[in-house]
């Protein structure tokens, strides 16, 4: 069935200077090669941018019939790749101009020197139409005026035309005006409620056509006819400005609201699905957006809080997947936080028998399994193997073939649940010990003098009272230990029977050892007085220290050795502030070289300086040692090297640049408290299985010593016998993983710890054809140790649809998950590939997805139209924001450490966090209703939506700005800051003063809501209009042209349209 989404017509119909198309790179990102309860009783476990000058060169021909086979599929001889192993050798002109800090468009238009008004004139012909999913496209050929009756089935009413500069009412929902747009209240996904309004601008008239209302005649091949006036611009069609000058009126400025808006999409979804119950009973249904609050009811598929997919309908064949170039991926947050109004995961305990699994693929019992022969056998939904039901698990079937206890067992009726693991799932077949926390404090001269050491010690007295514990336990069983360091290490004995803590110094840091075992890791409740005594003494002990040199790798090594000696998993909290320059393993030099920016060697800035840190991280993961690092740098500290350890061990990196006690202490303390208290699992192994053959299994006698079931054993690679492969028909499989993880093989994802904020993104590839009837099934199993020392298995199951129609694939896409995948795959590839090449690939992939939709799903229309699928209508603005991120767009004024920090930050993000990070939330504070204290509706992230009389709160999950307009109302200033005018506001403050009036209270409530559930505490930064800090604020206005020359949203749309036209040419 033909479908058509948003239609946009940028002014590119021929190849022009500076806008040629580089040879696209398609396919895969990265290298695939790296790629006490009685049995049966269950109980709840508790609430658980391209670079400046992005030119698309003309030196190579665009993909044409010679590159595409039938239906646009790539022809043989052109292998698909996304980020290849090495950049191609090409003597053609470079695709990207050298970086220039001047404010210029990174995507030059055919008239790259034209003014902003000229660009607006060019874009006046953008037709942005929405036909909605599943709706028939408009008929082709001439037709009468809008009021004339149409032939055939009735179509939805025609939307109105919004011309640039005109003042008209908003068009009907989902319009962004085009014929065939659905009526108000209709949504593509079938849910009631309005969809985002939009506008439509018309293509220029051809010779013989007239301007005016109605649907003027159009020659064949020019797509659906548009009601309303026709707008033109110079140089928009073949022939250039000279040929079109006689036909084009003077250009008019384009209304920025005429292009698809993320805000409209978000608000429309909230209006339609917000506050409702979302039941997961149906396979392949698209969930509400991550920005929509709803109540998820588990009815057989995992909640979208745990798993979100780039598309919920997989193509049946690999040829379809290659043709569409839409990544098939899932973003998995195994320990995602569940709100109080939703049911926590149930815990299933089968005693010594353990979980019921398929004998062949080792998939766990789940709602997808089919019981046969009166309940004596079950057929695995993943590999189709028929298994005998264990005697203890037998139950009769009802008249529809369902077990009588179907609704009594979580593993049969729910998409997510937990098992109590048996000894077969434990290290060395022994129950695990409770985890331990070790606090490691840098006591160098700078930290002592700044007061940081004293601040940390004082805060630890408070946070140790809130160590995580099991729901049913009154106190935590986590043990704690303490180490201080500079050039040497100091271990402390805090055994409960001591009157004073004892310090032992380790000076040999080349081969670190633990000088004591008994008394180092202790129960906090038992040794509370000794611990408090120690925390009081530490600032005094090192008060006269003049040592400025520090070590880092030996510190982490010491913590890992301590956990290893105690035979327990755990977490290291390291408080560090400087580049480790002391003579020791892991010594680093300052390599902050700005000359590497925008060169092929730029990737070196993101790579660790030495292999020691990767080896150290590998050892930490092997022993269940997670590292969380709090950095307080005043200069370059090489985050790319130091941050690798927390990144690969499942920890978190916090960074406070130029830490000042009176400004930054509250942000740091909030981060420390949240990190200690958050939900977490230790010593984890994750396996993702897929239907009809996830991996190649190996058979062995005894207790299933199989590669595909390594999470049931001590560790991958230990004590396992490899036998002859036991294959079966393949379907699709996980091929690549992105996140804070470590992998010893291609299937087992190892994590020293994983908490509620960490996500792993998994990419899938076809091995064989998938069935529309059976769909595509995904099972994620995580084996981990709880904070109480119990070994458990957490299972998440999700069923997706399969289709042989590309339209179904596009209709089921989720833009937020797509952007999460693209960001992680690009940030992973940046370690091996030139940044310029990665930006180029992202642009080409975006264009290819849209070109495939245009060719195969949309109805025939003018070649000058850019048609966006309804589910992807805001993908360009997100991709442009990704391309403008400092990781992919280096600038001399951005510190290398900041780029490495943001890269590692994004690699572990879930969909909700990456959505906010790449499209910040801009809230007009001056419009709030002080009586309701509700968060005001966000506005588009653009300077055009700021007002000099207003106040705006801007956040991306990492930064929090309060922008104060130059003419902000005095009563608002007085109510919030308790000063008479804007000139009296002190922009150095990071905490709002407590003023007892509705304005102040409402703003505090809004800021609390914005901060809620975010992994990082955000420090408030006050920005006055035209003040010095406004440059940093404007960097987050992602729809505008960046201060450094990054392209605007409209610029990027033009660039993408140019690429789409050449792909279709």
mmCIF file with all atom_site columns, N, CA, C and O in Angstrom, residues 807-840:
data_model
loop_
_atom_site.group_PDB
_atom_site.id
_atom_site.type_symbol
_atom_site.label_atom_id
_atom_site.label_alt_id
_atom_site.label_comp_id
_atom_site.label_asym_id
_atom_site.label_entity_id
_atom_site.label_seq_id
_atom_site.pdbx_PDB_ins_code
_atom_site.Cartn_x
_atom_site.Cartn_y
_atom_site.Cartn_z
_atom_site.occupancy
_atom_site.B_iso_or_equiv
_atom_site.pdbx_formal_charge
_atom_site.auth_seq_id
_atom_site.auth_comp_id
_atom_site.auth_asym_id
_atom_site.auth_atom_id
_atom_site.pdbx_PDB_model_num
ATOM 1   N N  . UNK A 1 807 ? 6.587  -0.321 3.977  1.00 0.00 ? 807 UNK A N  1
ATOM 2   C CA . UNK A 1 807 ? 5.748  0.675  4.634  1.00 0.00 ? 807 UNK A CA 1
ATOM 3   C C  . UNK A 1 807 ? 5.510  0.323  6.097  1.00 0.00 ? 807 UNK A C  1
ATOM 4   O O  . UNK A 1 807 ? 5.477  1.205  6.961  1.00 0.00 ? 807 UNK A O  1
ATOM 5   N N  . UNK A 1 808 ? 5.347  -0.963 6.398  1.00 0.00 ? 808 UNK A N  1
ATOM 6   C CA . UNK A 1 808 ? 5.148  -1.381 7.790  1.00 0.00 ? 808 UNK A CA 1
ATOM 7   C C  . UNK A 1 808 ? 6.391  -1.130 8.623  1.00 0.00 ? 808 UNK A C  1
ATOM 8   O O  . UNK A 1 808 ? 6.303  -0.794 9.812  1.00 0.00 ? 808 UNK A O  1
ATOM 9   N N  . UNK A 1 809 ? 7.549  -1.315 8.013  1.00 0.00 ? 809 UNK A N  1
ATOM 10  C CA . UNK A 1 809 ? 8.806  -1.072 8.711  1.00 0.00 ? 809 UNK A CA 1
ATOM 11  C C  . UNK A 1 809 ? 8.924  0.393  9.106  1.00 0.00 ? 809 UNK A C  1
ATOM 12  O O  . UNK A 1 809 ? 9.237  0.718  10.262 1.00 0.00 ? 809 UNK A O  1
ATOM 13  N N  . UNK A 1 810 ? 8.655  1.296  8.158  1.00 0.00 ? 810 UNK A N  1
ATOM 14  C CA . UNK A 1 810 ? 8.765  2.720  8.453  1.00 0.00 ? 810 UNK A CA 1
ATOM 15  C C  . UNK A 1 810 ? 7.698  3.178  9.444  1.00 0.00 ? 810 UNK A C  1
ATOM 16  O O  . UNK A 1 810 ? 7.946  4.032  10.285 1.00 0.00 ? 810 UNK A O  1
ATOM 17  N N  . UNK A 1 811 ? 6.515  2.617  9.325  1.00 0.00 ? 811 UNK A N  1
ATOM 18  C CA . UNK A 1 811 ? 5.418  3.026  10.198 1.00 0.00 ? 811 UNK A CA 1
ATOM 19  C C  . UNK A 1 811 ? 5.696  2.721  11.663 1.00 0.00 ? 811 UNK A C  1
ATOM 20  O O  . UNK A 1 811 ? 5.197  3.401  12.557 1.00 0.00 ? 811 UNK A O  1
ATOM 21  N N  . UNK A 1 812 ? 6.518  1.691  11.918 1.00 0.00 ? 812 UNK A N  1
ATOM 22  C CA . UNK A 1 812 ? 6.765  1.238  13.290 1.00 0.00 ? 812 UNK A CA 1
ATOM 23  C C  . UNK A 1 812 ? 8.066  1.763  13.867 1.00 0.00 ? 812 UNK A C  1
ATOM 24  O O  . UNK A 1 812 ? 8.501  1.304  14.912 1.00 0.00 ? 812 UNK A O  1
ATOM 25  N N  . UNK A 1 813 ? 8.699  2.710  13.200 1.00 0.00 ? 813 UNK A N  1
ATOM 26  C CA . UNK A 1 813 ? 9.982  3.220  13.689 1.00 0.00 ? 813 UNK A CA 1
ATOM 27  C C  . UNK A 1 813 ? 9.795  4.138  14.899 1.00 0.00 ? 813 UNK A C  1
ATOM 28  O O  . UNK A 1 813 ? 8.752  4.760  15.067 1.00 0.00 ? 813 UNK A O  1
ATOM 29  N N  . UNK A 1 814 ? 10.827 4.195  15.727 1.00 0.00 ? 814 UNK A N  1
ATOM 30  C CA . UNK A 1 814 ? 10.849 5.115  16.859 1.00 0.00 ? 814 UNK A CA 1
ATOM 31  C C  . UNK A 1 814 ? 12.094 5.991  16.727 1.00 0.00 ? 814 UNK A C  1
ATOM 32  O O  . UNK A 1 814 ? 13.226 5.523  16.863 1.00 0.00 ? 814 UNK A O  1
ATOM 33  N N  . UNK A 1 815 ? 11.877 7.278  16.469 1.00 0.00 ? 815 UNK A N  1
ATOM 34  C CA . UNK A 1 815 ? 12.981 8.192  16.214 1.00 0.00 ? 815 UNK A CA 1
ATOM 35  C C  . UNK A 1 815 ? 13.936 8.292  17.389 1.00 0.00 ? 815 UNK A C  1
ATOM 36  O O  . UNK A 1 815 ? 15.161 8.319  17.217 1.00 0.00 ? 815 UNK A O  1
ATOM 37  N N  . UNK A 1 816 ? 13.418 8.352  18.603 1.00 0.00 ? 816 UNK A N  1
ATOM 38  C CA . UNK A 1 816 ? 14.284 8.506  19.774 1.00 0.00 ? 816 UNK A CA 1
ATOM 39  C C  . UNK A 1 816 ? 15.256 7.341  19.910 1.00 0.00 ? 816 UNK A C  1
ATOM 40  O O  . UNK A 1 816 ? 16.424 7.536  20.264 1.00 0.00 ? 816 UNK A O  1
ATOM 41  N N  . UNK A 1 817 ? 14.800 6.131  19.644 1.00 0.00 ? 817 UNK A N  1
ATOM 42  C CA . UNK A 1 817 ? 15.686 4.972  19.714 1.00 0.00 ? 817 UNK A CA 1
ATOM 43  C C  . UNK A 1 817 ? 16.677 4.976  18.557 1.00 0.00 ? 817 UNK A C  1
ATOM 44  O O  . UNK A 1 817 ? 17.835 4.567  18.719 1.00 0.00 ? 817 UNK A O  1
ATOM 45  N N  . UNK A 1 818 ? 16.244 5.423  17.385 1.00 0.00 ? 818 UNK A N  1
ATOM 46  C CA . UNK A 1 818 ? 17.155 5.529  16.246 1.00 0.00 ? 818 UNK A CA 1
ATOM 47  C C  . UNK A 1 818 ? 18.312 6.467  16.558 1.00 0.00 ? 818 UNK A C  1
ATOM 48  O O  . UNK A 1 818 ? 19.474 6.166  16.274 1.00 0.00 ? 818 UNK A O  1
ATOM 49  N N  . UNK A 1 819 ? 18.002 7.617  17.141 1.00 0.00 ? 819 UNK A N  1
ATOM 50  C CA . UNK A 1 819 ? 19.050 8.586  17.457 1.00 0.00 ? 819 UNK A CA 1
ATOM 51  C C  . UNK A 1 819 ? 19.999 8.018  18.508 1.00 0.00 ? 819 UNK A C  1
ATOM 52  O O  . UNK A 1 819 ? 21.216 8.213  18.440 1.00 0.00 ? 819 UNK A O  1
ATOM 53  N N  . UNK A 1 820 ? 19.470 7.293  19.476 1.00 0.00 ? 820 UNK A N  1
ATOM 54  C CA . UNK A 1 820 ? 20.318 6.644  20.481 1.00 0.00 ? 820 UNK A CA 1
ATOM 55  C C  . UNK A 1 820 ? 21.299 5.699  19.811 1.00 0.00 ? 820 UNK A C  1
ATOM 56  O O  . UNK A 1 820 ? 22.502 5.685  20.130 1.00 0.00 ? 820 UNK A O  1
ATOM 57  N N  . UNK A 1 821 ? 20.804 4.910  18.859 1.00 0.00 ? 821 UNK A N  1
ATOM 58  C CA . UNK A 1 821 ? 21.672 3.973  18.154 1.00 0.00 ? 821 UNK A CA 1
ATOM 59  C C  . UNK A 1 821 ? 22.711 4.700  17.315 1.00 0.00 ? 821 UNK A C  1
ATOM 60  O O  . UNK A 1 821 ? 23.901 4.366  17.348 1.00 0.00 ? 821 UNK A O  1
ATOM 61  N N  . UNK A 1 822 ? 22.282 5.683  16.530 1.00 0.00 ? 822 UNK A N  1
ATOM 62  C CA . UNK A 1 822 ? 23.222 6.391  15.664 1.00 0.00 ? 822 UNK A CA 1
ATOM 63  C C  . UNK A 1 822 ? 24.317 7.074  16.482 1.00 0.00 ? 822 UNK A C  1
ATOM 64  O O  . UNK A 1 822 ? 25.491 7.076  16.094 1.00 0.00 ? 822 UNK A O  1
ATOM 65  N N  . UNK A 1 823 ? 23.936 7.661  17.620 1.00 0.00 ? 823 UNK A N  1
ATOM 66  C CA . UNK A 1 823 ? 24.928 8.341  18.454 1.00 0.00 ? 823 UNK A CA 1
ATOM 67  C C  . UNK A 1 823 ? 25.954 7.348  18.994 1.00 0.00 ? 823 UNK A C  1
ATOM 68  O O  . UNK A 1 823 ? 27.163 7.587  18.931 1.00 0.00 ? 823 UNK A O  1
ATOM 69  N N  . UNK A 1 824 ? 25.487 6.225  19.506 1.00 0.00 ? 824 UNK A N  1
ATOM 70  C CA . UNK A 1 824 ? 26.416 5.256  20.094 1.00 0.00 ? 824 UNK A CA 1
ATOM 71  C C  . UNK A 1 824 ? 27.301 4.605  19.035 1.00 0.00 ? 824 UNK A C  1
ATOM 72  O O  . UNK A 1 824 ? 28.504 4.390  19.265 1.00 0.00 ? 824 UNK A O  1
ATOM 73  N N  . UNK A 1 825 ? 26.723 4.271  17.903 1.00 0.00 ? 825 UNK A N  1
ATOM 74  C CA . UNK A 1 825 ? 27.529 3.639  16.865 1.00 0.00 ? 825 UNK A CA 1
ATOM 75  C C  . UNK A 1 825 ? 28.570 4.616  16.319 1.00 0.00 ? 825 UNK A C  1
ATOM 76  O O  . UNK A 1 825 ? 29.707 4.233  16.039 1.00 0.00 ? 825 UNK A O  1
ATOM 77  N N  . UNK A 1 826 ? 28.206 5.900  16.188 1.00 0.00 ? 826 UNK A N  1
ATOM 78  C CA . UNK A 1 826 ? 29.168 6.895  15.716 1.00 0.00 ? 826 UNK A CA 1
ATOM 79  C C  . UNK A 1 826 ? 30.243 7.150  16.754 1.00 0.00 ? 826 UNK A C  1
ATOM 80  O O  . UNK A 1 826 ? 31.435 7.253  16.431 1.00 0.00 ? 826 UNK A O  1
ATOM 81  N N  . UNK A 1 827 ? 29.851 7.237  18.027 1.00 0.00 ? 827 UNK A N  1
ATOM 82  C CA . UNK A 1 827 ? 30.824 7.513  19.082 1.00 0.00 ? 827 UNK A CA 1
ATOM 83  C C  . UNK A 1 827 ? 31.743 6.318  19.325 1.00 0.00 ? 827 UNK A C  1
ATOM 84  O O  . UNK A 1 827 ? 32.859 6.479  19.820 1.00 0.00 ? 827 UNK A O  1
ATOM 85  N N  . UNK A 1 828 ? 31.280 5.133  18.998 1.00 0.00 ? 828 UNK A N  1
ATOM 86  C CA . UNK A 1 828 ? 32.166 3.972  19.074 1.00 0.00 ? 828 UNK A CA 1
ATOM 87  C C  . UNK A 1 828 ? 33.155 3.975  17.915 1.00 0.00 ? 828 UNK A C  1
ATOM 88  O O  . UNK A 1 828 ? 34.351 3.702  18.093 1.00 0.00 ? 828 UNK A O  1
ATOM 89  N N  . UNK A 1 829 ? 32.652 4.313  16.737 1.00 0.00 ? 829 UNK A N  1
ATOM 90  C CA . UNK A 1 829 ? 33.507 4.308  15.552 1.00 0.00 ? 829 UNK A CA 1
ATOM 91  C C  . UNK A 1 829 ? 34.557 5.395  15.588 1.00 0.00 ? 829 UNK A C  1
ATOM 92  O O  . UNK A 1 829 ? 35.586 5.294  14.921 1.00 0.00 ? 829 UNK A O  1
ATOM 93  N N  . UNK A 1 830 ? 34.339 6.429  16.384 1.00 0.00 ? 830 UNK A N  1
ATOM 94  C CA . UNK A 1 830 ? 35.271 7.552  16.413 1.00 0.00 ? 830 UNK A CA 1
ATOM 95  C C  . UNK A 1 830 ? 36.637 7.146  16.959 1.00 0.00 ? 830 UNK A C  1
ATOM 96  O O  . UNK A 1 830 ? 37.626 7.850  16.771 1.00 0.00 ? 830 UNK A O  1
ATOM 97  N N  . UNK A 1 831 ? 36.714 5.993  17.602 1.00 0.00 ? 831 UNK A N  1
ATOM 98  C CA . UNK A 1 831 ? 37.990 5.506  18.115 1.00 0.00 ? 831 UNK A CA 1
ATOM 99  C C  . UNK A 1 831 ? 38.892 5.002  16.994 1.00 0.00 ? 831 UNK A C  1
ATOM 100 O O  . UNK A 1 831 ? 40.113 4.918  17.163 1.00 0.00 ? 831 UNK A O  1
ATOM 101 N N  . UNK A 1 832 ? 38.296 4.638  15.847 1.00 0.00 ? 832 UNK A N  1
ATOM 102 C CA . UNK A 1 832 ? 39.088 4.103  14.741 1.00 0.00 ? 832 UNK A CA 1
ATOM 103 C C  . UNK A 1 832 ? 39.017 4.928  13.463 1.00 0.00 ? 832 UNK A C  1
ATOM 104 O O  . UNK A 1 832 ? 39.915 4.856  12.633 1.00 0.00 ? 832 UNK A O  1
ATOM 105 N N  . UNK A 1 833 ? 37.944 5.697  13.282 1.00 0.00 ? 833 UNK A N  1
ATOM 106 C CA . UNK A 1 833 ? 37.714 6.365  12.008 1.00 0.00 ? 833 UNK A CA 1
ATOM 107 C C  . UNK A 1 833 ? 37.873 7.878  12.124 1.00 0.00 ? 833 UNK A C  1
ATOM 108 O O  . UNK A 1 833 ? 37.632 8.455  13.189 1.00 0.00 ? 833 UNK A O  1
ATOM 109 N N  . UNK A 1 834 ? 38.261 8.550  11.045 1.00 0.00 ? 834 UNK A N  1
ATOM 110 C CA . UNK A 1 834 ? 38.302 10.014 11.053 1.00 0.00 ? 834 UNK A CA 1
ATOM 111 C C  . UNK A 1 834 ? 36.915 10.589 11.327 1.00 0.00 ? 834 UNK A C  1
ATOM 112 O O  . UNK A 1 834 ? 35.908 10.084 10.822 1.00 0.00 ? 834 UNK A O  1
ATOM 113 N N  . UNK A 1 835 ? 36.873 11.635 12.101 1.00 0.00 ? 835 UNK A N  1
ATOM 114 C CA . UNK A 1 835 ? 35.590 12.239 12.467 1.00 0.00 ? 835 UNK A CA 1
ATOM 115 C C  . UNK A 1 835 ? 34.849 12.720 11.227 1.00 0.00 ? 835 UNK A C  1
ATOM 116 O O  . UNK A 1 835 ? 33.629 12.595 11.128 1.00 0.00 ? 835 UNK A O  1
ATOM 117 N N  . UNK A 1 836 ? 35.594 13.247 10.251 1.00 0.00 ? 836 UNK A N  1
ATOM 118 C CA . UNK A 1 836 ? 34.961 13.744 9.029  1.00 0.00 ? 836 UNK A CA 1
ATOM 119 C C  . UNK A 1 836 ? 34.206 12.641 8.309  1.00 0.00 ? 836 UNK A C  1
ATOM 120 O O  . UNK A 1 836 ? 33.089 12.841 7.821  1.00 0.00 ? 836 UNK A O  1
ATOM 121 N N  . UNK A 1 837 ? 34.798 11.464 8.260  1.00 0.00 ? 837 UNK A N  1
ATOM 122 C CA . UNK A 1 837 ? 34.158 10.344 7.577  1.00 0.00 ? 837 UNK A CA 1
ATOM 123 C C  . UNK A 1 837 ? 32.895 9.913  8.313  1.00 0.00 ? 837 UNK A C  1
ATOM 124 O O  . UNK A 1 837 ? 31.869 9.598  7.690  1.00 0.00 ? 837 UNK A O  1
ATOM 125 N N  . UNK A 1 838 ? 32.923 9.932  9.624  1.00 0.00 ? 838 UNK A N  1
ATOM 126 C CA . UNK A 1 838 ? 31.752 9.530  10.407 1.00 0.00 ? 838 UNK A CA 1
ATOM 127 C C  . UNK A 1 838 ? 30.605 10.501 10.186 1.00 0.00 ? 838 UNK A C  1
ATOM 128 O O  . UNK A 1 838 ? 29.444 10.090 10.006 1.00 0.00 ? 838 UNK A O  1
ATOM 129 N N  . UNK A 1 839 ? 30.891 11.791 10.175 1.00 0.00 ? 839 UNK A N  1
ATOM 130 C CA . UNK A 1 839 ? 29.832 12.771 9.903  1.00 0.00 ? 839 UNK A CA 1
ATOM 131 C C  . UNK A 1 839 ? 29.227 12.539 8.523  1.00 0.00 ? 839 UNK A C  1
ATOM 132 O O  . UNK A 1 839 ? 28.011 12.614 8.332  1.00 0.00 ? 839 UNK A O  1
ATOM 133 N N  . UNK A 1 840 ? 30.081 12.260 7.579  1.00 0.00 ? 840 UNK A N  1
ATOM 134 C CA . UNK A 1 840 ? 29.620 12.022 6.208  1.00 0.00 ? 840 UNK A CA 1
ATOM 135 C C  . UNK A 1 840 ? 28.713 10.798 6.142  1.00 0.00 ? 840 UNK A C  1
ATOM 136 O O  . UNK A 1 840 ? 27.672 10.809 5.466  1.00 0.00 ? 840 UNK A O  1
#
